[in-house]
Amino acid sequence: MNRNLAPPPRPRHEPPWLEPRAAEQPRPRAVNVSAMLWLTAAVAGLATIGLTVAELDQVRETILAEVTRRFPNESPATQDRVGSAALLVIVAGGALISLLQLTFGLAVRSRRRGTRVALVLVWLISLGHSLVAAAAVPQPALVGAAAAAAFAGLVWMFLPVSNTWFANRGGSW
C-alpha cells in the first residue's frame, strides 16, 4: 500500500516578468570602462565649471578683451552683452553637458541602446563647447582632459564586445 498521501507539487504559473531570468550575459569590461570614462568626463567638466565660477572676474575680463578685439566698432554696451552671453554659454552649457554625461554615463550600464545614441550627441555638443571654453577658462588642460575622457568612453562604448552586449538586450530602446 502506498503511504505517500501528499498531493503532487503544484505547477508554477507566474507571469513572465516575475520568473527568474535565464542566465544573463554578464556586462563586459568594455562597458564598465566606458561608463567610468563618461563619469570621469563629467567630473572633469564640473571641476572646470567650478574653477570658472571661482575666477569669474578674470574669465569675464578675458572674454571681454576678446570681444573688444574682434568687434572694435561695436558700442561698449553691446560688447558687454556679448561677453555676458558668452560667459553664460560657457558656464551653463558646461554644467548641462556635464550633467547629461553623468546621467547617460550611468545609464550605459543598464543596457539601453538609446543611451549610446544620446551620448554620441552629447559628445558632439561637448566637443564644440570644449573648443569655445578652452580659450576662456582658467584651466584649459582640464577641458582637454574632459574631452579626451569622453572620446575614450565613446570608443569603448562601440567596441565589438560592447556592440554584442547591447544587441542581445532583446528589448526596446
PDB file of C-alpha atoms in Angstrom:
ATOM      1  CA  MET A   1       0.000   0.000   0.000  1.00  0.00           C
ATOM      2  CA  ASN A   2       1.257   3.450  -0.904  1.00  0.00           C
ATOM      3  CA  ARG A   3       1.786   5.511   2.227  1.00  0.00           C
ATOM      4  CA  ASN A   4       2.733   8.709   0.387  1.00  0.00           C
ATOM      5  CA  LEU A   5      -0.570  10.561   0.546  1.00  0.00           C
ATOM      6  CA  ALA A   6       0.804  14.022  -0.121  1.00  0.00           C
ATOM      7  CA  PRO A   7      -0.546  15.672  -3.251  1.00  0.00           C
ATOM      8  CA  PRO A   8       1.855  16.292  -6.125  1.00  0.00           C
ATOM      9  CA  PRO A   9       3.509  19.704  -6.221  1.00  0.00           C
ATOM     10  CA  ARG A  10       1.566  22.433  -7.968  1.00  0.00           C
ATOM     11  CA  PRO A  11       2.896  23.644 -11.306  1.00  0.00           C
ATOM     12  CA  ARG A  12       4.323  27.170 -11.366  1.00  0.00           C
ATOM     13  CA  HIS A  13       2.227  29.621 -13.296  1.00  0.00           C
ATOM     14  CA  GLU A  14       3.719  33.041 -12.825  1.00  0.00           C
ATOM     15  CA  PRO A  15       3.716  35.982 -15.183  1.00  0.00           C
ATOM     16  CA  PRO A  16       6.891  36.169 -17.288  1.00  0.00           C
ATOM     17  CA  TRP A  17       8.089  39.352 -15.576  1.00  0.00           C
ATOM     18  CA  LEU A  18       8.123  37.554 -12.192  1.00  0.00           C
ATOM     19  CA  GLU A  19      10.014  34.489 -13.392  1.00  0.00           C
ATOM     20  CA  PRO A  20      13.739  34.494 -12.777  1.00  0.00           C
ATOM     21  CA  ARG A  21      15.662  35.424 -15.877  1.00  0.00           C
ATOM     22  CA  ALA A  22      17.755  32.854 -17.610  1.00  0.00           C
ATOM     23  CA  ALA A  23      21.469  33.230 -17.134  1.00  0.00           C
ATOM     24  CA  GLU A  24      22.015  36.783 -18.329  1.00  0.00           C
ATOM     25  CA  GLN A  25      25.104  37.660 -20.203  1.00  0.00           C
ATOM     26  CA  PRO A  26      27.412  39.480 -17.776  1.00  0.00           C
ATOM     27  CA  ARG A  27      28.308  43.075 -18.508  1.00  0.00           C
ATOM     28  CA  PRO A  28      31.589  43.164 -20.426  1.00  0.00           C
ATOM     29  CA  ARG A  29      34.588  45.040 -19.096  1.00  0.00           C
ATOM     30  CA  ALA A  30      34.458  47.429 -22.073  1.00  0.00           C
ATOM     31  CA  VAL A  31      31.032  48.706 -20.988  1.00  0.00           C
ATOM     32  CA  ASN A  32      32.253  49.242 -17.405  1.00  0.00           C
ATOM     33  CA  VAL A  33      35.329  51.101 -18.661  1.00  0.00           C
ATOM     34  CA  SER A  34      33.150  53.229 -20.930  1.00  0.00           C
ATOM     35  CA  ALA A  35      30.833  54.150 -18.059  1.00  0.00           C
ATOM     36  CA  MET A  36      33.792  55.102 -15.854  1.00  0.00           C
ATOM     37  CA  LEU A  37      35.290  57.250 -18.614  1.00  0.00           C
ATOM     38  CA  TRP A  38      31.980  59.082 -19.095  1.00  0.00           C
ATOM     39  CA  LEU A  39      31.799  59.694 -15.349  1.00  0.00           C
ATOM     40  CA  THR A  40      35.394  60.959 -15.422  1.00  0.00           C
ATOM     41  CA  ALA A  41      34.497  63.352 -18.238  1.00  0.00           C
ATOM     42  CA  ALA A  42      31.505  64.621 -16.271  1.00  0.00           C
ATOM     43  CA  VAL A  43      33.561  65.191 -13.119  1.00  0.00           C
ATOM     44  CA  ALA A  44      36.294  66.982 -15.092  1.00  0.00           C
ATOM     45  CA  GLY A  45      33.649  69.159 -16.738  1.00  0.00           C
ATOM     46  CA  LEU A  46      32.070  70.043 -13.395  1.00  0.00           C
ATOM     47  CA  ALA A  47      35.516  70.821 -11.967  1.00  0.00           C
ATOM     48  CA  THR A  48      36.157  73.143 -14.916  1.00  0.00           C
ATOM     49  CA  ILE A  49      32.874  74.934 -14.287  1.00  0.00           C
ATOM     50  CA  GLY A  50      33.700  75.215 -10.594  1.00  0.00           C
ATOM     51  CA  LEU A  51      37.080  76.781 -11.342  1.00  0.00           C
ATOM     52  CA  THR A  52      35.485  79.111 -13.876  1.00  0.00           C
ATOM     53  CA  VAL A  53      32.926  80.309 -11.346  1.00  0.00           C
ATOM     54  CA  ALA A  54      35.659  80.718  -8.711  1.00  0.00           C
ATOM     55  CA  GLU A  55      37.614  83.013 -11.045  1.00  0.00           C
ATOM     56  CA  LEU A  56      34.609  84.598 -12.723  1.00  0.00           C
ATOM     57  CA  ASP A  57      36.020  88.137 -12.853  1.00  0.00           C
ATOM     58  CA  GLN A  58      39.195  87.018 -14.608  1.00  0.00           C
ATOM     59  CA  VAL A  59      37.244  84.891 -17.098  1.00  0.00           C
ATOM     60  CA  ARG A  60      34.867  87.776 -17.767  1.00  0.00           C
ATOM     61  CA  GLU A  61      37.791  90.120 -18.447  1.00  0.00           C
ATOM     62  CA  THR A  62      39.347  87.585 -20.831  1.00  0.00           C
ATOM     63  CA  ILE A  63      36.094  87.233 -22.748  1.00  0.00           C
ATOM     64  CA  LEU A  64      35.519  90.990 -22.898  1.00  0.00           C
ATOM     65  CA  ALA A  65      39.061  91.548 -24.175  1.00  0.00           C
ATOM     66  CA  GLU A  66      38.449  89.017 -26.959  1.00  0.00           C
ATOM     67  CA  VAL A  67      35.067  90.541 -27.842  1.00  0.00           C
ATOM     68  CA  THR A  68      36.601  94.033 -27.931  1.00  0.00           C
ATOM     69  CA  ARG A  69      39.446  92.803 -30.147  1.00  0.00           C
ATOM     70  CA  ARG A  70      37.119  91.092 -32.620  1.00  0.00           C
ATOM     71  CA  PHE A  71      34.386  93.748 -32.665  1.00  0.00           C
ATOM     72  CA  PRO A  72      36.095  97.121 -32.120  1.00  0.00           C
ATOM     73  CA  ASN A  73      33.352  99.149 -33.837  1.00  0.00           C
ATOM     74  CA  GLU A  74      30.566  97.984 -31.507  1.00  0.00           C
ATOM     75  CA  SER A  75      29.435 100.050 -28.551  1.00  0.00           C
ATOM     76  CA  PRO A  76      30.735  99.067 -25.103  1.00  0.00           C
ATOM     77  CA  ALA A  77      27.183  98.104 -24.045  1.00  0.00           C
ATOM     78  CA  THR A  78      26.908  95.667 -26.962  1.00  0.00           C
ATOM     79  CA  GLN A  79      30.345  94.264 -26.227  1.00  0.00           C
ATOM     80  CA  ASP A  80      29.333  93.778 -22.591  1.00  0.00           C
ATOM     81  CA  ARG A  81      26.143  91.930 -23.614  1.00  0.00           C
ATOM     82  CA  VAL A  82      28.057  89.660 -25.992  1.00  0.00           C
ATOM     83  CA  GLY A  83      30.622  88.933 -23.264  1.00  0.00           C
ATOM     84  CA  SER A  84      27.886  88.133 -20.754  1.00  0.00           C
ATOM     85  CA  ALA A  85      26.156  85.819 -23.242  1.00  0.00           C
ATOM     86  CA  ALA A  86      29.429  84.015 -23.970  1.00  0.00           C
ATOM     87  CA  LEU A  87      30.083  83.597 -20.257  1.00  0.00           C
ATOM     88  CA  LEU A  88      26.583  82.201 -19.777  1.00  0.00           C
ATOM     89  CA  VAL A  89      27.111  79.700 -22.604  1.00  0.00           C
ATOM     90  CA  ILE A  90      30.410  78.570 -21.123  1.00  0.00           C
ATOM     91  CA  VAL A  91      29.153  78.141 -17.557  1.00  0.00           C
ATOM     92  CA  ALA A  92      25.554  76.987 -18.024  1.00  0.00           C
ATOM     93  CA  GLY A  93      26.300  74.978 -21.151  1.00  0.00           C
ATOM     94  CA  GLY A  94      29.221  73.232 -19.479  1.00  0.00           C
ATOM     95  CA  ALA A  95      27.148  72.386 -16.425  1.00  0.00           C
ATOM     96  CA  LEU A  96      24.331  70.991 -18.568  1.00  0.00           C
ATOM     97  CA  ILE A  97      26.706  68.938 -20.704  1.00  0.00           C
ATOM     98  CA  SER A  98      28.405  67.517 -17.610  1.00  0.00           C
ATOM     99  CA  LEU A  99      25.085  66.567 -16.050  1.00  0.00           C
ATOM    100  CA  LEU A 100      24.000  64.852 -19.281  1.00  0.00           C
ATOM    101  CA  GLN A 101      27.300  62.964 -19.416  1.00  0.00           C
ATOM    102  CA  LEU A 102      26.827  61.894 -15.814  1.00  0.00           C
ATOM    103  CA  THR A 103      23.237  60.755 -16.353  1.00  0.00           C
ATOM    104  CA  PHE A 104      23.787  58.893 -19.610  1.00  0.00           C
ATOM    105  CA  GLY A 105      27.157  57.566 -18.430  1.00  0.00           C
ATOM    106  CA  LEU A 106      25.376  55.806 -15.586  1.00  0.00           C
ATOM    107  CA  ALA A 107      22.606  54.632 -17.922  1.00  0.00           C
ATOM    108  CA  VAL A 108      25.103  52.885 -20.228  1.00  0.00           C
ATOM    109  CA  ARG A 109      25.413  50.121 -17.658  1.00  0.00           C
ATOM    110  CA  SER A 110      21.674  49.393 -17.863  1.00  0.00           C
ATOM    111  CA  ARG A 111      21.982  48.111 -21.456  1.00  0.00           C
ATOM    112  CA  ARG A 112      19.775  50.723 -23.087  1.00  0.00           C
ATOM    113  CA  ARG A 113      20.804  51.149 -26.699  1.00  0.00           C
ATOM    114  CA  GLY A 114      19.266  54.624 -26.911  1.00  0.00           C
ATOM    115  CA  THR A 115      21.775  55.755 -24.325  1.00  0.00           C
ATOM    116  CA  ARG A 116      24.592  55.255 -26.794  1.00  0.00           C
ATOM    117  CA  VAL A 117      22.870  57.452 -29.377  1.00  0.00           C
ATOM    118  CA  ALA A 118      22.290  60.138 -26.752  1.00  0.00           C
ATOM    119  CA  LEU A 119      25.925  60.012 -25.661  1.00  0.00           C
ATOM    120  CA  VAL A 120      27.127  60.452 -29.240  1.00  0.00           C
ATOM    121  CA  LEU A 121      25.006  63.604 -29.492  1.00  0.00           C
ATOM    122  CA  VAL A 122      26.220  64.840 -26.094  1.00  0.00           C
ATOM    123  CA  TRP A 123      29.814  64.187 -27.172  1.00  0.00           C
ATOM    124  CA  LEU A 124      29.372  66.202 -30.366  1.00  0.00           C
ATOM    125  CA  ILE A 125      27.900  69.113 -28.406  1.00  0.00           C
ATOM    126  CA  SER A 126      30.628  68.866 -25.758  1.00  0.00           C
ATOM    127  CA  LEU A 127      33.298  68.920 -28.442  1.00  0.00           C
ATOM    128  CA  GLY A 128      32.008  72.257 -29.742  1.00  0.00           C
ATOM    129  CA  HIS A 129      31.692  73.577 -26.197  1.00  0.00           C
ATOM    130  CA  SER A 130      35.260  72.495 -25.410  1.00  0.00           C
ATOM    131  CA  LEU A 131      36.604  74.432 -28.374  1.00  0.00           C
ATOM    132  CA  VAL A 132      34.827  77.576 -27.180  1.00  0.00           C
ATOM    133  CA  ALA A 133      35.545  77.148 -23.479  1.00  0.00           C
ATOM    134  CA  ALA A 134      39.230  76.256 -23.772  1.00  0.00           C
ATOM    135  CA  ALA A 135      40.077  79.824 -24.771  1.00  0.00           C
ATOM    136  CA  ALA A 136      38.416  81.397 -21.747  1.00  0.00           C
ATOM    137  CA  VAL A 137      38.529  79.065 -18.752  1.00  0.00           C
ATOM    138  CA  PRO A 138      41.352  79.236 -16.213  1.00  0.00           C
ATOM    139  CA  GLN A 139      42.363  75.559 -16.720  1.00  0.00           C
ATOM    140  CA  PRO A 140      42.171  74.649 -20.435  1.00  0.00           C
ATOM    141  CA  ALA A 141      44.010  71.373 -19.735  1.00  0.00           C
ATOM    142  CA  LEU A 142      41.035  70.248 -17.658  1.00  0.00           C
ATOM    143  CA  VAL A 143      38.721  70.959 -20.608  1.00  0.00           C
ATOM    144  CA  GLY A 144      41.003  68.850 -22.787  1.00  0.00           C
ATOM    145  CA  ALA A 145      41.016  66.046 -20.212  1.00  0.00           C
ATOM    146  CA  ALA A 146      37.210  66.033 -20.138  1.00  0.00           C
ATOM    147  CA  ALA A 147      37.030  65.925 -23.928  1.00  0.00           C
ATOM    148  CA  ALA A 148      39.618  63.128 -24.106  1.00  0.00           C
ATOM    149  CA  ALA A 149      37.824  61.050 -21.462  1.00  0.00           C
ATOM    150  CA  ALA A 150      34.512  61.481 -23.279  1.00  0.00           C
ATOM    151  CA  PHE A 151      36.082  60.423 -26.580  1.00  0.00           C
ATOM    152  CA  ALA A 152      37.683  57.374 -24.963  1.00  0.00           C
ATOM    153  CA  GLY A 153      34.323  56.475 -23.388  1.00  0.00           C
ATOM    154  CA  LEU A 154      32.731  56.767 -26.808  1.00  0.00           C
ATOM    155  CA  VAL A 155      35.310  54.427 -28.354  1.00  0.00           C
ATOM    156  CA  TRP A 156      34.974  51.827 -25.559  1.00  0.00           C
ATOM    157  CA  MET A 157      31.194  52.009 -25.858  1.00  0.00           C
ATOM    158  CA  PHE A 158      31.324  50.917 -29.519  1.00  0.00           C
ATOM    159  CA  LEU A 159      33.885  48.115 -29.294  1.00  0.00           C
ATOM    160  CA  PRO A 160      32.664  44.812 -30.794  1.00  0.00           C
ATOM    161  CA  VAL A 161      32.151  43.194 -27.375  1.00  0.00           C
ATOM    162  CA  SER A 162      30.040  46.178 -26.292  1.00  0.00           C
ATOM    163  CA  ASN A 163      28.037  46.075 -29.515  1.00  0.00           C
ATOM    164  CA  THR A 164      27.254  42.403 -28.949  1.00  0.00           C
ATOM    165  CA  TRP A 165      26.188  43.021 -25.367  1.00  0.00           C
ATOM    166  CA  PHE A 166      23.879  45.893 -26.345  1.00  0.00           C
ATOM    167  CA  ALA A 167      22.423  43.933 -29.294  1.00  0.00           C
ATOM    168  CA  ASN A 168      21.476  40.972 -27.074  1.00  0.00           C
ATOM    169  CA  ARG A 169      19.165  43.034 -24.931  1.00  0.00           C
ATOM    170  CA  GLY A 170      16.124  41.714 -26.764  1.00  0.00           C
ATOM    171  CA  GLY A 171      14.018  44.705 -25.829  1.00  0.00           C
ATOM    172  CA  SER A 172      13.298  48.198 -26.968  1.00  0.00           C
ATOM    173  CA  TRP A 173      15.443  51.266 -26.821  1.00  0.00           C
TER     174      TRP A 173
END
